[in-house]
């Protein structure tokens, strides 16, 4: 048994505060009876309605999306740009786990499981994220090594890469491709890390999030995570 407002909010119907308002306004019934007491408890064995809609038990959904360029990692955009949520079909209110820039492509998870989201984005859980960065010059390998020692971004924050690998270095074409693994998710982190060394990232793709990869997906496509993958994600976080 749990407080009604908690059941309604956990279900994703609305926030807990909004649920309290609805209860006080007489918009919530349990087994046919209007409940206005904020201390009331119920369970999913009870028939609960909110504003006349029956509350169904929430089923968690987990989607792995290959985000294309030019899509915003948000649930809505005031400028009317396409969002990652627009790219998937779902009955649930899904949210992205972390973010990728508008021009960054690659792996992003969408879910309505707020608990797992919070755990996955918390830096203490050290979830590795692997990116492929394309730089518009032939980089100096000695400079690139500094990324694992740590560089300063935003004038004061020291951030380190867990791993860096130069995949391609083309002096004639003036370009390099670098694989970089980080476990934090600061705003524009990877671009800023290269910027700290004087390098400009012209393309960025996230190829891996924890053990998950884009295997089998093309840009704009998605798939649901398997139960085993969700369990494994939970086993990685505290
Ligand atoms: N780092 C960035 O700079 N951009 C992203 O989209 C992700 C990580």
PDB file of C-alpha atoms and ligand atoms in Angstrom:
ATOM      1  CA  UNK A   1       0.000   0.000   0.000  1.00  0.00           C
ATOM      2  CA  UNK A   2       1.259   3.435  -0.930  1.00  0.00           C
ATOM      3  CA  UNK A   3      -0.006   6.984  -0.756  1.00  0.00           C
ATOM      4  CA  UNK A   4      -2.327   7.706  -3.662  1.00  0.00           C
ATOM      5  CA  UNK A   5      -0.344  10.731  -4.860  1.00  0.00           C
ATOM      6  CA  UNK A   6       2.804   8.568  -5.020  1.00  0.00           C
ATOM      7  CA  UNK A   7       1.043   5.879  -7.049  1.00  0.00           C
ATOM      8  CA  UNK A   8      -0.304   8.473  -9.495  1.00  0.00           C
ATOM      9  CA  UNK A   9       3.066  10.221  -9.894  1.00  0.00           C
ATOM     10  CA  UNK A  10       5.067   6.985 -10.212  1.00  0.00           C
ATOM     11  CA  UNK A  11       2.648   5.921 -12.890  1.00  0.00           C
ATOM     12  CA  UNK A  12       3.762   8.951 -14.901  1.00  0.00           C
ATOM     13  CA  UNK A  13       0.289  10.514 -14.977  1.00  0.00           C
ATOM     14  CA  UNK A  14       1.581  13.796 -13.493  1.00  0.00           C
ATOM     15  CA  UNK A  15       3.877  15.129 -10.760  1.00  0.00           C
ATOM     16  CA  UNK A  16       3.260  14.252  -7.108  1.00  0.00           C
ATOM     17  CA  UNK A  17       2.286  17.842  -6.337  1.00  0.00           C
ATOM     18  CA  UNK A  18      -0.223  17.911  -9.215  1.00  0.00           C
ATOM     19  CA  UNK A  19      -1.607  14.568  -7.974  1.00  0.00           C
ATOM     20  CA  UNK A  20      -2.157  16.121  -4.534  1.00  0.00           C
ATOM     21  CA  UNK A  21      -4.062  18.990  -6.146  1.00  0.00           C
ATOM     22  CA  UNK A  22      -6.227  16.532  -8.097  1.00  0.00           C
ATOM     23  CA  UNK A  23      -6.965  14.558  -4.930  1.00  0.00           C
ATOM     24  CA  UNK A  24      -7.987  17.732  -3.076  1.00  0.00           C
ATOM     25  CA  UNK A  25     -10.183  18.739  -6.031  1.00  0.00           C
ATOM     26  CA  UNK A  26     -12.064  15.421  -5.823  1.00  0.00           C
ATOM     27  CA  UNK A  27     -10.696  14.206  -9.172  1.00  0.00           C
ATOM     28  CA  UNK A  28      -9.445  10.866  -7.819  1.00  0.00           C
ATOM     29  CA  UNK A  29     -11.519   7.802  -6.994  1.00  0.00           C
ATOM     30  CA  UNK A  30     -10.553   4.479  -5.424  1.00  0.00           C
ATOM     31  CA  UNK A  31     -12.964   1.593  -6.025  1.00  0.00           C
ATOM     32  CA  UNK A  32     -15.668   4.049  -7.059  1.00  0.00           C
ATOM     33  CA  UNK A  33     -15.301   6.361  -4.066  1.00  0.00           C
ATOM     34  CA  UNK A  34     -14.010   9.926  -4.324  1.00  0.00           C
ATOM     35  CA  UNK A  35     -10.965  10.348  -2.080  1.00  0.00           C
ATOM     36  CA  UNK A  36      -9.908  13.798  -0.892  1.00  0.00           C
ATOM     37  CA  UNK A  37      -7.633  12.823   1.995  1.00  0.00           C
ATOM     38  CA  UNK A  38      -3.925  13.195   1.140  1.00  0.00           C
ATOM     39  CA  UNK A  39      -3.087  10.479   3.684  1.00  0.00           C
ATOM     40  CA  UNK A  40      -5.090   7.806   1.827  1.00  0.00           C
ATOM     41  CA  UNK A  41      -3.282   4.704   0.656  1.00  0.00           C
ATOM     42  CA  UNK A  42      -4.065   2.243  -2.103  1.00  0.00           C
ATOM     43  CA  UNK A  43      -2.446  -0.414  -4.277  1.00  0.00           C
ATOM     44  CA  UNK A  44      -2.778  -1.595  -7.859  1.00  0.00           C
ATOM     45  CA  UNK A  45      -5.327  -4.158  -6.672  1.00  0.00           C
ATOM     46  CA  UNK A  46      -7.643  -1.170  -6.261  1.00  0.00           C
ATOM     47  CA  UNK A  47      -9.401   0.459  -9.188  1.00  0.00           C
ATOM     48  CA  UNK A  48      -8.044   4.007  -9.283  1.00  0.00           C
ATOM     49  CA  UNK A  49      -9.305   6.736 -11.605  1.00  0.00           C
ATOM     50  CA  UNK A  50      -7.823  10.191 -12.128  1.00  0.00           C
ATOM     51  CA  UNK A  51      -9.937  12.838 -13.850  1.00  0.00           C
ATOM     52  CA  UNK A  52     -12.180  10.018 -15.001  1.00  0.00           C
ATOM     53  CA  UNK A  53      -9.331   7.943 -16.528  1.00  0.00           C
ATOM     54  CA  UNK A  54      -8.532   4.521 -15.089  1.00  0.00           C
ATOM     55  CA  UNK A  55      -4.926   4.352 -13.916  1.00  0.00           C
ATOM     56  CA  UNK A  56      -3.188   1.375 -15.459  1.00  0.00           C
ATOM     57  CA  UNK A  57      -0.176  -0.232 -13.860  1.00  0.00           C
ATOM     58  CA  UNK A  58       2.905   1.361 -15.392  1.00  0.00           C
ATOM     59  CA  UNK A  59       5.027  -0.806 -17.595  1.00  0.00           C
ATOM     60  CA  UNK A  60       8.602   0.326 -17.974  1.00  0.00           C
ATOM     61  CA  UNK A  61       9.818   0.753 -21.514  1.00  0.00           C
ATOM     62  CA  UNK A  62      13.446   1.022 -22.648  1.00  0.00           C
ATOM     63  CA  UNK A  63      14.413   2.084 -26.158  1.00  0.00           C
ATOM     64  CA  UNK A  64      17.856   2.310 -27.725  1.00  0.00           C
ATOM     65  CA  UNK A  65      17.782   4.960 -30.474  1.00  0.00           C
ATOM     66  CA  UNK A  66      20.402   5.777 -33.104  1.00  0.00           C
ATOM     67  CA  UNK A  67      19.991   9.540 -33.017  1.00  0.00           C
ATOM     68  CA  UNK A  68      20.534  11.294 -36.331  1.00  0.00           C
ATOM     69  CA  UNK A  69      22.081  14.753 -36.704  1.00  0.00           C
ATOM     70  CA  UNK A  70      19.676  17.702 -36.445  1.00  0.00           C
ATOM     71  CA  UNK A  71      17.424  16.206 -33.770  1.00  0.00           C
ATOM     72  CA  UNK A  72      17.135  17.664 -30.300  1.00  0.00           C
ATOM     73  CA  UNK A  73      17.567  15.512 -27.159  1.00  0.00           C
ATOM     74  CA  UNK A  74      14.526  16.756 -25.321  1.00  0.00           C
ATOM     75  CA  UNK A  75      10.861  15.893 -24.980  1.00  0.00           C
ATOM     76  CA  UNK A  76       9.699  19.184 -26.543  1.00  0.00           C
ATOM     77  CA  UNK A  77      11.301  22.053 -28.399  1.00  0.00           C
ATOM     78  CA  UNK A  78       9.916  25.567 -28.350  1.00  0.00           C
ATOM     79  CA  UNK A  79      11.431  26.192 -31.791  1.00  0.00           C
ATOM     80  CA  UNK A  80       9.475  23.238 -33.176  1.00  0.00           C
ATOM     81  CA  UNK A  81      12.557  21.182 -34.050  1.00  0.00           C
ATOM     82  CA  UNK A  82      12.268  17.413 -34.208  1.00  0.00           C
ATOM     83  CA  UNK A  83      13.025  15.701 -30.887  1.00  0.00           C
ATOM     84  CA  UNK A  84      14.306  12.203 -30.086  1.00  0.00           C
ATOM     85  CA  UNK A  85      10.828  11.431 -28.704  1.00  0.00           C
ATOM     86  CA  UNK A  86       9.282  12.250 -32.117  1.00  0.00           C
ATOM     87  CA  UNK A  87      11.358   9.442 -33.648  1.00  0.00           C
ATOM     88  CA  UNK A  88       9.818   6.589 -31.653  1.00  0.00           C
ATOM     89  CA  UNK A  89       6.319   5.146 -31.354  1.00  0.00           C
ATOM     90  CA  UNK A  90       5.266   4.692 -27.751  1.00  0.00           C
ATOM     91  CA  UNK A  91       2.201   4.932 -25.530  1.00  0.00           C
ATOM     92  CA  UNK A  92       4.411   6.021 -22.634  1.00  0.00           C
ATOM     93  CA  UNK A  93       5.885   9.359 -21.632  1.00  0.00           C
ATOM     94  CA  UNK A  94       9.523   8.648 -22.375  1.00  0.00           C
ATOM     95  CA  UNK A  95      12.563  10.727 -21.455  1.00  0.00           C
ATOM     96  CA  UNK A  96      16.126  10.624 -22.790  1.00  0.00           C
ATOM     97  CA  UNK A  97      18.863   9.291 -20.500  1.00  0.00           C
ATOM     98  CA  UNK A  98      21.320  12.182 -20.587  1.00  0.00           C
ATOM     99  CA  UNK A  99      21.778  14.190 -23.740  1.00  0.00           C
ATOM    100  CA  UNK A 100      23.502  14.427 -27.079  1.00  0.00           C
ATOM    101  CA  UNK A 101      24.002  17.741 -28.879  1.00  0.00           C
ATOM    102  CA  UNK A 102      21.804  18.711 -31.818  1.00  0.00           C
ATOM    103  CA  UNK A 103      24.619  17.872 -34.252  1.00  0.00           C
ATOM    104  CA  UNK A 104      25.879  14.756 -32.409  1.00  0.00           C
ATOM    105  CA  UNK A 105      24.737  11.380 -33.691  1.00  0.00           C
ATOM    106  CA  UNK A 106      24.590   7.996 -32.001  1.00  0.00           C
ATOM    107  CA  UNK A 107      23.308   5.988 -29.119  1.00  0.00           C
ATOM    108  CA  UNK A 108      20.735   7.374 -26.727  1.00  0.00           C
ATOM    109  CA  UNK A 109      18.404   5.490 -24.394  1.00  0.00           C
ATOM    110  CA  UNK A 110      14.798   6.623 -23.960  1.00  0.00           C
ATOM    111  CA  UNK A 111      12.756   5.348 -21.037  1.00  0.00           C
ATOM    112  CA  UNK A 112       9.982   6.090 -18.558  1.00  0.00           C
ATOM    113  CA  UNK A 113      12.022   4.469 -15.754  1.00  0.00           C
ATOM    114  CA  UNK A 114      13.101   7.543 -13.790  1.00  0.00           C
ATOM    115  CA  UNK A 115      14.968   5.498 -11.212  1.00  0.00           C
ATOM    116  CA  UNK A 116      17.276   3.868 -13.746  1.00  0.00           C
ATOM    117  CA  UNK A 117      17.725   7.197 -15.583  1.00  0.00           C
ATOM    118  CA  UNK A 118      18.947   8.932 -12.427  1.00  0.00           C
ATOM    119  CA  UNK A 119      21.335   6.112 -11.634  1.00  0.00           C
ATOM    120  CA  UNK A 120      22.764   5.947 -15.151  1.00  0.00           C
ATOM    121  CA  UNK A 121      23.453   9.667 -15.420  1.00  0.00           C
ATOM    122  CA  UNK A 122      25.036   9.983 -11.964  1.00  0.00           C
ATOM    123  CA  UNK A 123      28.826  10.357 -12.426  1.00  0.00           C
ATOM    124  CA  UNK A 124      29.470   8.203  -9.320  1.00  0.00           C
ATOM    125  CA  UNK A 125      28.281   5.193 -11.307  1.00  0.00           C
ATOM    126  CA  UNK A 126      31.037   5.626 -13.902  1.00  0.00           C
ATOM    127  CA  UNK A 127      29.039   4.456 -16.908  1.00  0.00           C
ATOM    128  CA  UNK A 128      31.516   4.513 -19.819  1.00  0.00           C
ATOM    129  CA  UNK A 129      30.427   6.260 -22.997  1.00  0.00           C
ATOM    130  CA  UNK A 130      32.467   5.801 -26.152  1.00  0.00           C
ATOM    131  CA  UNK A 131      32.547   8.564 -28.775  1.00  0.00           C
ATOM    132  CA  UNK A 132      34.154   8.862 -32.185  1.00  0.00           C
ATOM    133  CA  UNK A 133      35.335  12.418 -32.792  1.00  0.00           C
ATOM    134  CA  UNK A 134      36.425  13.746 -36.144  1.00  0.00           C
ATOM    135  CA  UNK A 135      38.931  16.617 -35.927  1.00  0.00           C
ATOM    136  CA  UNK A 136      39.707  19.010 -38.805  1.00  0.00           C
ATOM    137  CA  UNK A 137      43.480  18.682 -38.519  1.00  0.00           C
ATOM    138  CA  UNK A 138      46.161  16.039 -38.086  1.00  0.00           C
ATOM    139  CA  UNK A 139      46.459  15.881 -34.289  1.00  0.00           C
ATOM    140  CA  UNK A 140      49.682  15.616 -32.317  1.00  0.00           C
ATOM    141  CA  UNK A 141      49.609  12.245 -30.461  1.00  0.00           C
ATOM    142  CA  UNK A 142      51.455  13.789 -27.486  1.00  0.00           C
ATOM    143  CA  UNK A 143      48.677  16.374 -27.136  1.00  0.00           C
ATOM    144  CA  UNK A 144      45.979  13.729 -27.387  1.00  0.00           C
ATOM    145  CA  UNK A 145      47.587  11.782 -24.529  1.00  0.00           C
ATOM    146  CA  UNK A 146      46.855  14.766 -22.273  1.00  0.00           C
ATOM    147  CA  UNK A 147      43.149  13.897 -22.437  1.00  0.00           C
ATOM    148  CA  UNK A 148      43.670  10.927 -20.115  1.00  0.00           C
ATOM    149  CA  UNK A 149      45.810  13.001 -17.722  1.00  0.00           C
ATOM    150  CA  UNK A 150      43.035  15.611 -17.538  1.00  0.00           C
ATOM    151  CA  UNK A 151      42.233  18.943 -19.188  1.00  0.00           C
ATOM    152  CA  UNK A 152      40.481  22.041 -17.860  1.00  0.00           C
ATOM    153  CA  UNK A 153      37.102  22.952 -19.353  1.00  0.00           C
ATOM    154  CA  UNK A 154      34.825  25.890 -18.538  1.00  0.00           C
ATOM    155  CA  UNK A 155      37.887  27.677 -17.064  1.00  0.00           C
ATOM    156  CA  UNK A 156      37.939  25.588 -13.907  1.00  0.00           C
ATOM    157  CA  UNK A 157      36.693  22.005 -14.177  1.00  0.00           C
ATOM    158  CA  UNK A 158      39.240  19.248 -14.658  1.00  0.00           C
ATOM    159  CA  UNK A 159      37.924  16.331 -16.684  1.00  0.00           C
ATOM    160  CA  UNK A 160      39.686  13.180 -17.800  1.00  0.00           C
ATOM    161  CA  UNK A 161      39.065  10.674 -20.511  1.00  0.00           C
ATOM    162  CA  UNK A 162      39.079   7.054 -19.363  1.00  0.00           C
ATOM    163  CA  UNK A 163      40.657   6.005 -22.664  1.00  0.00           C
ATOM    164  CA  UNK A 164      41.737   7.633 -25.926  1.00  0.00           C
ATOM    165  CA  UNK A 165      42.741   5.981 -29.164  1.00  0.00           C
ATOM    166  CA  UNK A 166      43.809   7.629 -32.428  1.00  0.00           C
ATOM    167  CA  UNK A 167      41.964   5.639 -35.116  1.00  0.00           C
ATOM    168  CA  UNK A 168      43.117   7.666 -38.110  1.00  0.00           C
ATOM    169  CA  UNK A 169      45.609  10.450 -38.623  1.00  0.00           C
ATOM    170  CA  UNK A 170      45.742  11.931 -42.106  1.00  0.00           C
ATOM    171  CA  UNK A 171      48.308  14.696 -42.624  1.00  0.00           C
ATOM    172  CA  UNK A 172      47.469  15.128 -46.305  1.00  0.00           C
ATOM    173  CA  UNK A 173      43.720  15.452 -45.726  1.00  0.00           C
ATOM    174  CA  UNK A 174      44.246  17.423 -42.516  1.00  0.00           C
ATOM    175  CA  UNK A 175      41.940  15.239 -40.469  1.00  0.00           C
ATOM    176  CA  UNK A 176      41.960  12.790 -37.566  1.00  0.00           C
ATOM    177  CA  UNK A 177      39.511  10.338 -36.090  1.00  0.00           C
ATOM    178  CA  UNK A 178      39.741   9.679 -32.382  1.00  0.00           C
ATOM    179  CA  UNK A 179      37.927   7.260 -30.098  1.00  0.00           C
ATOM    180  CA  UNK A 180      37.414   8.706 -26.646  1.00  0.00           C
ATOM    181  CA  UNK A 181      35.776   7.097 -23.604  1.00  0.00           C
ATOM    182  CA  UNK A 182      34.394   9.268 -20.812  1.00  0.00           C
ATOM    183  CA  UNK A 183      32.145   8.484 -17.856  1.00  0.00           C
ATOM    184  CA  UNK A 184      30.876  11.964 -17.017  1.00  0.00           C
ATOM    185  CA  UNK A 185      28.282  13.802 -19.045  1.00  0.00           C
ATOM    186  CA  UNK A 186      29.006  17.504 -18.723  1.00  0.00           C
ATOM    187  CA  UNK A 187      27.487  19.897 -21.250  1.00  0.00           C
ATOM    188  CA  UNK A 188      29.458  19.674 -24.542  1.00  0.00           C
ATOM    189  CA  UNK A 189      32.093  17.753 -22.617  1.00  0.00           C
ATOM    190  CA  UNK A 190      33.872  15.945 -25.432  1.00  0.00           C
ATOM    191  CA  UNK A 191      33.950  18.984 -27.726  1.00  0.00           C
ATOM    192  CA  UNK A 192      35.273  21.139 -24.880  1.00  0.00           C
ATOM    193  CA  UNK A 193      37.962  18.599 -23.995  1.00  0.00           C
ATOM    194  CA  UNK A 194      39.329  18.763 -27.537  1.00  0.00           C
ATOM    195  CA  UNK A 195      38.902  22.548 -27.564  1.00  0.00           C
ATOM    196  CA  UNK A 196      41.066  22.730 -24.433  1.00  0.00           C
ATOM    197  CA  UNK A 197      43.878  21.335 -26.600  1.00  0.00           C
ATOM    198  CA  UNK A 198      43.098  23.724 -29.464  1.00  0.00           C
ATOM    199  CA  UNK A 199      41.271  21.148 -31.596  1.00  0.00           C
ATOM    200  CA  UNK A 200      37.923  21.529 -33.275  1.00  0.00           C
ATOM    201  CA  UNK A 201      35.470  18.597 -33.360  1.00  0.00           C
ATOM    202  CA  UNK A 202      33.647  18.628 -36.686  1.00  0.00           C
ATOM    203  CA  UNK A 203      31.703  15.398 -36.184  1.00  0.00           C
ATOM    204  CA  UNK A 204      30.796  13.523 -33.041  1.00  0.00           C
ATOM    205  CA  UNK A 205      29.119  10.146 -32.715  1.00  0.00           C
ATOM    206  CA  UNK A 206      28.367   8.120 -29.567  1.00  0.00           C
ATOM    207  CA  UNK A 207      29.049   4.509 -30.420  1.00  0.00           C
ATOM    208  CA  UNK A 208      28.622   2.909 -27.032  1.00  0.00           C
ATOM    209  CA  UNK A 209      26.815   3.467 -23.736  1.00  0.00           C
ATOM    210  CA  UNK A 210      27.950   0.977 -21.056  1.00  0.00           C
ATOM    211  CA  UNK A 211      27.925  -2.381 -22.921  1.00  0.00           C
ATOM    212  CA  UNK A 212      25.261  -1.244 -25.424  1.00  0.00           C
ATOM    213  CA  UNK A 213      26.223  -0.515 -29.026  1.00  0.00           C
ATOM    214  CA  UNK A 214      24.494   0.591 -32.235  1.00  0.00           C
ATOM    215  CA  UNK A 215      24.957  -2.819 -33.830  1.00  0.00           C
ATOM    216  CA  UNK A 216      22.230  -3.604 -36.367  1.00  0.00           C
ATOM    217  CA  UNK A 217      20.761  -0.092 -36.394  1.00  0.00           C
ATOM    218  CA  UNK A 218      20.903   2.636 -39.010  1.00  0.00           C
ATOM    219  CA  UNK A 219      20.608   6.331 -38.229  1.00  0.00           C
ATOM    220  CA  UNK A 220      17.036   7.099 -37.064  1.00  0.00           C
ATOM    221  CA  UNK A 221      16.253   3.466 -36.204  1.00  0.00           C
ATOM    222  CA  UNK A 222      15.615   2.085 -32.736  1.00  0.00           C
ATOM    223  CA  UNK A 223      14.985  -1.123 -30.832  1.00  0.00           C
ATOM    224  CA  UNK A 224      13.739  -2.083 -27.384  1.00  0.00           C
ATOM    225  CA  UNK A 225      16.256  -3.268 -24.813  1.00  0.00           C
ATOM    226  CA  UNK A 226      15.879  -6.900 -23.780  1.00  0.00           C
ATOM    227  CA  UNK A 227      14.980  -7.800 -20.187  1.00  0.00           C
ATOM    228  CA  UNK A 228      18.497  -9.135 -19.791  1.00  0.00           C
ATOM    229  CA  UNK A 229      20.043  -5.846 -20.983  1.00  0.00           C
ATOM    230  CA  UNK A 230      17.891  -3.871 -18.527  1.00  0.00           C
ATOM    231  CA  UNK A 231      18.920  -6.212 -15.697  1.00  0.00           C
ATOM    232  CA  UNK A 232      22.564  -5.808 -16.643  1.00  0.00           C
ATOM    233  CA  UNK A 233      22.208  -1.997 -16.647  1.00  0.00           C
ATOM    234  CA  UNK A 234      20.722  -2.199 -13.135  1.00  0.00           C
ATOM    235  CA  UNK A 235      23.603  -4.406 -12.036  1.00  0.00           C
ATOM    236  CA  UNK A 236      26.086  -1.672 -13.068  1.00  0.00           C
ATOM    237  CA  UNK A 237      24.603   1.015 -10.826  1.00  0.00           C
ATOM    238  CA  UNK A 238      24.131   1.477  -7.096  1.00  0.00           C
TER     239      UNK A 238
HETATM  240  N1  LIG B   1      30.080  15.638 -25.612  1.00  0.00           N
HETATM  241  C1  LIG B   1      29.762  16.650 -26.454  1.00  0.00           C
HETATM  242  O1  LIG B   1      30.506  17.600 -26.609  1.00  0.00           O
HETATM  243  N2  LIG B   1      28.599  16.549 -27.138  1.00  0.00           N
HETATM  244  C2  LIG B   1      27.759  15.516 -27.037  1.00  0.00           C
HETATM  245  O2  LIG B   1      26.731  15.500 -27.702  1.00  0.00           O
HETATM  246  C3  LIG B   1      28.100  14.475 -26.164  1.00  0.00           C
HETATM  247  C4  LIG B   1      29.262  14.568 -25.454  1.00  0.00           C
END
